[in-house]
PDB file of C-alpha atoms in Angstrom:
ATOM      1  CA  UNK A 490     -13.486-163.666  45.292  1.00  0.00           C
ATOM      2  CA  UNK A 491     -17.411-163.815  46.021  1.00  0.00           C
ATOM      3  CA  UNK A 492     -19.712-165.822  44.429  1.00  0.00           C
ATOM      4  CA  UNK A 493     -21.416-163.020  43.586  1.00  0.00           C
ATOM      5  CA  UNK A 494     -21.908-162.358  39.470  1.00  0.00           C
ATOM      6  CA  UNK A 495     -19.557-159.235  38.655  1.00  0.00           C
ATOM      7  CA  UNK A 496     -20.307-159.394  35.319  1.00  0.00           C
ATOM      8  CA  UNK A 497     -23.299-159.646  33.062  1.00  0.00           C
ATOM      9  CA  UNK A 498     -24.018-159.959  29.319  1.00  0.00           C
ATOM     10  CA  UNK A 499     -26.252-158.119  27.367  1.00  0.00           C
ATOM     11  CA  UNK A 500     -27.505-157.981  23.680  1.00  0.00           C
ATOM     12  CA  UNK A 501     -24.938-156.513  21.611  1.00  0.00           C
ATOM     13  CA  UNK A 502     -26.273-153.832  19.536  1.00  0.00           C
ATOM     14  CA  UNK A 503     -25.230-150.941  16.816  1.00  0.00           C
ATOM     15  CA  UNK A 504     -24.538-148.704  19.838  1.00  0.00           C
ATOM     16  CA  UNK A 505     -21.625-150.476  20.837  1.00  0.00           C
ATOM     17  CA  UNK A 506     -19.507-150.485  17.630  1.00  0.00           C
ATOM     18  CA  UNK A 507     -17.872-147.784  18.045  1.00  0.00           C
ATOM     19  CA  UNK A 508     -16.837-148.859  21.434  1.00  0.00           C
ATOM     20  CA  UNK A 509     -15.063-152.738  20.031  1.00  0.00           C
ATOM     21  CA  UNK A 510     -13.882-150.906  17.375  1.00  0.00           C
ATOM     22  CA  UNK A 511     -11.951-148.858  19.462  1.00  0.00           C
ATOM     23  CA  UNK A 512     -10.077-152.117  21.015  1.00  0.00           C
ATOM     24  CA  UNK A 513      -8.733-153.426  18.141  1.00  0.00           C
ATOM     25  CA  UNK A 514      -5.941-151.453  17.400  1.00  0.00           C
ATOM     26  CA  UNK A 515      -4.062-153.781  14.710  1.00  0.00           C
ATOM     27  CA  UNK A 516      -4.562-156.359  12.395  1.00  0.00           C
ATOM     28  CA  UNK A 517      -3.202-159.052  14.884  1.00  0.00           C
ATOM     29  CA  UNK A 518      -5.406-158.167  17.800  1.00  0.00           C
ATOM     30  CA  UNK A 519      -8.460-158.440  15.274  1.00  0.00           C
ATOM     31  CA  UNK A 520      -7.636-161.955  14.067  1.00  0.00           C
ATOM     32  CA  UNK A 521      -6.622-163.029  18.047  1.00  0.00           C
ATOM     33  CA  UNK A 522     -10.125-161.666  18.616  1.00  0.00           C
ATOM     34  CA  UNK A 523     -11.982-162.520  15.502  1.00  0.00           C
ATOM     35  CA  UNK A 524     -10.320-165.029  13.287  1.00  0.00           C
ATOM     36  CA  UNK A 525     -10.438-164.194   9.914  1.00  0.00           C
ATOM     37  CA  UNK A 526     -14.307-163.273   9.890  1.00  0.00           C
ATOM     38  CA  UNK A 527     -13.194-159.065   9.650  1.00  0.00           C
ATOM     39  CA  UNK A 528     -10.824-157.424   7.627  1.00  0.00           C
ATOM     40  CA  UNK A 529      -8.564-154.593   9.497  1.00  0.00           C
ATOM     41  CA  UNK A 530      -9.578-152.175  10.466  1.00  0.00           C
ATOM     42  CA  UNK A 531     -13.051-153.184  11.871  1.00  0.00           C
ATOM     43  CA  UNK A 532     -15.565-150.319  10.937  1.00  0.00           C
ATOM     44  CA  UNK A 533     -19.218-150.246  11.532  1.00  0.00           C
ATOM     45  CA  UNK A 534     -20.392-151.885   8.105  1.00  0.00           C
ATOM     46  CA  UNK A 535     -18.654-155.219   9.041  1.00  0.00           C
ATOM     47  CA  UNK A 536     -20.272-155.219  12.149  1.00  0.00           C
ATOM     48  CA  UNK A 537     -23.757-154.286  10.728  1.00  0.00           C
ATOM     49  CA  UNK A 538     -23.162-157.384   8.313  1.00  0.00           C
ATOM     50  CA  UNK A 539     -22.163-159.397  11.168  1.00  0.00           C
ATOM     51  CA  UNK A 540     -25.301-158.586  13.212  1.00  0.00           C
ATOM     52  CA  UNK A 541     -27.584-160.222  10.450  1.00  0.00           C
ATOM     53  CA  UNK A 542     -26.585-163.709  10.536  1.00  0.00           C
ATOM     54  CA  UNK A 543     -29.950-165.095  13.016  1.00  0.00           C
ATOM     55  CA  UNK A 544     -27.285-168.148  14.417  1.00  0.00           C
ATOM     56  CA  UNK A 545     -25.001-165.093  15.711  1.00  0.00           C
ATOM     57  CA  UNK A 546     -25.966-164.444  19.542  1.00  0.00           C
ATOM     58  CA  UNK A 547     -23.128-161.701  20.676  1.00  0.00           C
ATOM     59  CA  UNK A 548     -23.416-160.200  23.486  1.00  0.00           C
ATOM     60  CA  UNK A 549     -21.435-157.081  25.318  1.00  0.00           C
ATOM     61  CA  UNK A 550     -19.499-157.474  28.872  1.00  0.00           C
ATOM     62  CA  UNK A 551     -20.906-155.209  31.153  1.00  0.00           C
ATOM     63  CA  UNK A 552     -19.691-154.948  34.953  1.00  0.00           C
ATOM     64  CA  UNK A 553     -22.140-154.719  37.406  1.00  0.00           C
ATOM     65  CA  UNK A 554     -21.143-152.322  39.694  1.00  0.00           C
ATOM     66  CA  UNK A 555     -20.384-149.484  37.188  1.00  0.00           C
ATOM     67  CA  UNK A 556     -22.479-150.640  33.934  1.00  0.00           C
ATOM     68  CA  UNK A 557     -19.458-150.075  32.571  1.00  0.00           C
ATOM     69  CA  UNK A 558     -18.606-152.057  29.093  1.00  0.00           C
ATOM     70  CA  UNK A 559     -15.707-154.418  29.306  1.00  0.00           C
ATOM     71  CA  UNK A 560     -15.453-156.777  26.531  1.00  0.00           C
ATOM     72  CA  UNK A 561     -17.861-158.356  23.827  1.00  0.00           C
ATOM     73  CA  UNK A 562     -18.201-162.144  23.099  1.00  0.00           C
ATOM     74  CA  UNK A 563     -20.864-164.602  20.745  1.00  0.00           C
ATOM     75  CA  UNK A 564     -22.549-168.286  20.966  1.00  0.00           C
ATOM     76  CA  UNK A 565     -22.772-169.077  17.538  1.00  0.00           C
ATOM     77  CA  UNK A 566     -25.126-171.861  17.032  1.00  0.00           C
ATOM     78  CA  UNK A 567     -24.171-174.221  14.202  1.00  0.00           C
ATOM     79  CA  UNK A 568     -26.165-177.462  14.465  1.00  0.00           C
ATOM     80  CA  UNK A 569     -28.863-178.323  16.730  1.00  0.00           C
ATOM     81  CA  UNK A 570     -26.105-180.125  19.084  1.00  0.00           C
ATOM     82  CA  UNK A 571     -23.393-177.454  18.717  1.00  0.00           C
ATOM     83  CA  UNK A 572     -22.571-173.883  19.598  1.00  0.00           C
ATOM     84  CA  UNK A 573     -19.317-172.462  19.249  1.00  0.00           C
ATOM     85  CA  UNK A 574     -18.078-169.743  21.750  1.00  0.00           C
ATOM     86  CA  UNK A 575     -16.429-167.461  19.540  1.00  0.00           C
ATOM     87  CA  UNK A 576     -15.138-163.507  19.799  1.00  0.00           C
ATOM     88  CA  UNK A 577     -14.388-162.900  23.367  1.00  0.00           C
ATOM     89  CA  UNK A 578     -12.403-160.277  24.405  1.00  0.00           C
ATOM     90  CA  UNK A 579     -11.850-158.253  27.702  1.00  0.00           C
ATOM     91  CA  UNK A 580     -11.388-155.047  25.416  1.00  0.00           C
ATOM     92  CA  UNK A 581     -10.412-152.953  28.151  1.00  0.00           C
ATOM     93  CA  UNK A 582      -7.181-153.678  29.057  1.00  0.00           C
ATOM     94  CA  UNK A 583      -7.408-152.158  32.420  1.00  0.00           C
ATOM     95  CA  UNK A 584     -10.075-155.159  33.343  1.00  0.00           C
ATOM     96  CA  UNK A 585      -7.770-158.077  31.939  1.00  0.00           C
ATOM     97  CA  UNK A 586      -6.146-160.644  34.791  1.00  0.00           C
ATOM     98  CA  UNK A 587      -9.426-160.374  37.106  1.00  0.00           C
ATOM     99  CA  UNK A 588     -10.936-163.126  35.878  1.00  0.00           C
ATOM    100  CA  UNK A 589     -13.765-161.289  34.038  1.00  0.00           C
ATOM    101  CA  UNK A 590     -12.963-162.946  31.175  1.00  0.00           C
ATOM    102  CA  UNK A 591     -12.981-166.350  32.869  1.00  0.00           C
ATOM    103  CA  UNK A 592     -16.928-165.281  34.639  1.00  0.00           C
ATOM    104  CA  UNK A 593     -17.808-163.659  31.192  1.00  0.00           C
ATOM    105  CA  UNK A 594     -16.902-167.434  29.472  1.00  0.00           C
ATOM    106  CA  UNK A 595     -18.343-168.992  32.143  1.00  0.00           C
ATOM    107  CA  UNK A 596     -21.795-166.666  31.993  1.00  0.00           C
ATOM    108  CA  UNK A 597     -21.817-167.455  28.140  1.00  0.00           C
ATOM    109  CA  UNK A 598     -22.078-170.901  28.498  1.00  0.00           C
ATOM    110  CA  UNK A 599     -24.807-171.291  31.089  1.00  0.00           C
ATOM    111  CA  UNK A 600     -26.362-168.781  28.624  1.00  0.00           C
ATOM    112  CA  UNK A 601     -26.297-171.756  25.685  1.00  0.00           C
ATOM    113  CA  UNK A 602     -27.085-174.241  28.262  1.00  0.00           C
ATOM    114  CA  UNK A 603     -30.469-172.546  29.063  1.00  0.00           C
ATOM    115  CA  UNK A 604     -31.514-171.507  25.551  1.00  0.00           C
ATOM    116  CA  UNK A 605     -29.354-173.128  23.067  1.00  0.00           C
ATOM    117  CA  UNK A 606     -29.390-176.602  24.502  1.00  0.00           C
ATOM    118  CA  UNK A 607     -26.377-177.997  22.698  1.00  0.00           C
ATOM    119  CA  UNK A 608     -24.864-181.322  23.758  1.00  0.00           C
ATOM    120  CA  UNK A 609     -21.389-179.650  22.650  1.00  0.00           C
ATOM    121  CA  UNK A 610     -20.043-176.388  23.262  1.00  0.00           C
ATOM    122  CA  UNK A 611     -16.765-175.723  20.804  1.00  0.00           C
ATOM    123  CA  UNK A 612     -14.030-172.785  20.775  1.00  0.00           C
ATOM    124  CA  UNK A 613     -10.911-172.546  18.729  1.00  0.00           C
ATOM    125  CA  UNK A 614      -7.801-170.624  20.680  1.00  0.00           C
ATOM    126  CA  UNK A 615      -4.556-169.328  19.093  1.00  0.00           C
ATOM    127  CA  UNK A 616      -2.041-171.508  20.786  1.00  0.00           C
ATOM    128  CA  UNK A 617       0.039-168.698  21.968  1.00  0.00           C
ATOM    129  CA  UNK A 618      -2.730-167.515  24.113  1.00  0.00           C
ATOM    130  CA  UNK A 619      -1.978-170.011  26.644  1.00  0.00           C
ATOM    131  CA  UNK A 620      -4.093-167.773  29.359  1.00  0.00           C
ATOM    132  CA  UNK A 621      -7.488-168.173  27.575  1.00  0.00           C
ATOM    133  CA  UNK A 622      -6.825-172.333  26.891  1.00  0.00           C
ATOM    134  CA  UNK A 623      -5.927-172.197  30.513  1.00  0.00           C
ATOM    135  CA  UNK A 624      -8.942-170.425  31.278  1.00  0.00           C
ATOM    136  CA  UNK A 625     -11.127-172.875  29.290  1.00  0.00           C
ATOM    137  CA  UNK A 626     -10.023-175.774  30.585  1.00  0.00           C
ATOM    138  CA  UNK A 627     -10.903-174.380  34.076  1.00  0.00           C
ATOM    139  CA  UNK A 628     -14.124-174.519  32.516  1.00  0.00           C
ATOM    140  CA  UNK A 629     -13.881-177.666  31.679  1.00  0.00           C
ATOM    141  CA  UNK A 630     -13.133-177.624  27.796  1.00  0.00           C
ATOM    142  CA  UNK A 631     -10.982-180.147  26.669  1.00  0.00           C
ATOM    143  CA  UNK A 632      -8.751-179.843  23.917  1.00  0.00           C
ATOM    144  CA  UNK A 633      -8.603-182.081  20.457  1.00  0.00           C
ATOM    145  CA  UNK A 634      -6.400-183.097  17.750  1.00  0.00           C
ATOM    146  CA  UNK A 635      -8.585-180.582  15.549  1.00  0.00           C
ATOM    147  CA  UNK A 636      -5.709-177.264  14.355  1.00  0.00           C
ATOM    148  CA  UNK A 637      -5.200-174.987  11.937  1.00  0.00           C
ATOM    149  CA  UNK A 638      -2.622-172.994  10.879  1.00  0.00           C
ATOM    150  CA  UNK A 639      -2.536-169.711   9.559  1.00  0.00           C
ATOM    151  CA  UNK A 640       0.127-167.177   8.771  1.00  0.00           C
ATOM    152  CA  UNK A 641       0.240-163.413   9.307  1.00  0.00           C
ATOM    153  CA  UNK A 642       3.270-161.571   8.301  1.00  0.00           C
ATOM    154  CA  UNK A 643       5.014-164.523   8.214  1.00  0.00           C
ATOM    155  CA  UNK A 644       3.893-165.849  11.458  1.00  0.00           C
ATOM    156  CA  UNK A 645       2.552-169.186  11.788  1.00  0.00           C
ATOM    157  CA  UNK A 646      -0.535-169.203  14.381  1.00  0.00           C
ATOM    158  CA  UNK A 647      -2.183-172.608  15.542  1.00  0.00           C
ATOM    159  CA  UNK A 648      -5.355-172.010  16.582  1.00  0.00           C
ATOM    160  CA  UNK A 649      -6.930-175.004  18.353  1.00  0.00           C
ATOM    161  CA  UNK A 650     -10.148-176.658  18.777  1.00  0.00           C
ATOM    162  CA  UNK A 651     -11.681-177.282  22.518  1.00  0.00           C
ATOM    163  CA  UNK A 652     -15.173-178.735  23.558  1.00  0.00           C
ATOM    164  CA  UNK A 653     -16.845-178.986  26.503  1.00  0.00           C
ATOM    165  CA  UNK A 654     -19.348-182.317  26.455  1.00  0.00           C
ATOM    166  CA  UNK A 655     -22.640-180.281  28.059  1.00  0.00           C
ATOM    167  CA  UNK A 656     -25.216-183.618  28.081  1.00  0.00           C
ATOM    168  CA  UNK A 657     -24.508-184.101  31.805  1.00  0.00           C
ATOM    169  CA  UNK A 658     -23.628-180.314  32.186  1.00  0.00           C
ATOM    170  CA  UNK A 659     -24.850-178.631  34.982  1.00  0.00           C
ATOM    171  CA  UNK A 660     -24.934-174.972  35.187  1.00  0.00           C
ATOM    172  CA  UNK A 661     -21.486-173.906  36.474  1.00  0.00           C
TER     173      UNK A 661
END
């Protein structure tokens, strides 16, 4: 793989609802994507609601050699000292396994770096999705004692809290 970006993110907008709605196909793909912020299905109201909270930064996954839209993803700042990385998704499932999701994670977080300035970067995982933590901690997230447990017809899912400490972080 080159060094070169394949990816890039841009503002997430109004005209691309229709588009991540069209991903989520069930209740337990919107919660693996969302958490519990949406209620299934996803429809363009929720997202118009979601687009007014002025801490929400979400962005769309476009590849650069098509301008083709991949996935969607958000730094939600929550402190001064904190953003979370929250709602990523390679929503095409033709693009998942190359990575993308991995330079899309990576591109989101020298995003906060540069205009966020947080000293921590947080994420919470479903356990299960043992690709993304692996992912993450390629990135250099470590994980903590932090869970929570939900259930969803009658499943119990652990998601998990990760951090990456960015005082001494250089852009990656």
């Amino acid at each position: 793989m080159s060094n070169e970006q394949r990816i890039r993110l841009e503002c997430f907008s109004e005209t691309d609802f229709n588009l991540l709605i069209s991903w989520v196909k069930d209740e337990k793909e919107l919660i693996q994507f969302a958490g519990q912020i949406f209620q299934f299905p996803l429809t363009a109201e929720q997202l118009k609601e979601y687009l007014k909270d002025k801490n929400r930064h979400p962005f769309k996954i476009v590849l650069n050699n098509s301008n083709t839209v991949i996935g969607h993803c958000e730094a939600y700042q929550t402190s001064n000292n904190t953003v979370k990385l929250c709602r990523i998704i390679i929503g095409d499932k033709g693009y998942r396994g190359q990575g993308l999701g991995y330079e899309a994670t990576k591109t989101l977080i020298n995003w906060c770096i540069k205009n966020l300035r947080p000293k921590t970067i947080e994420l919470n995982v479903y356990d299960f999705n043992t690709i993304a933590i692996k992912c993450y901690e390629n990135l250099g997230f470590q994980r903590t004692n932090d869970s929570k447990t939900i259930t969803l017809n009658g499943e119990n899912w652990t998601s998990v809290r990760m951090y990456l400490d960015v005082k001494n972080q250089r852009l990656l």
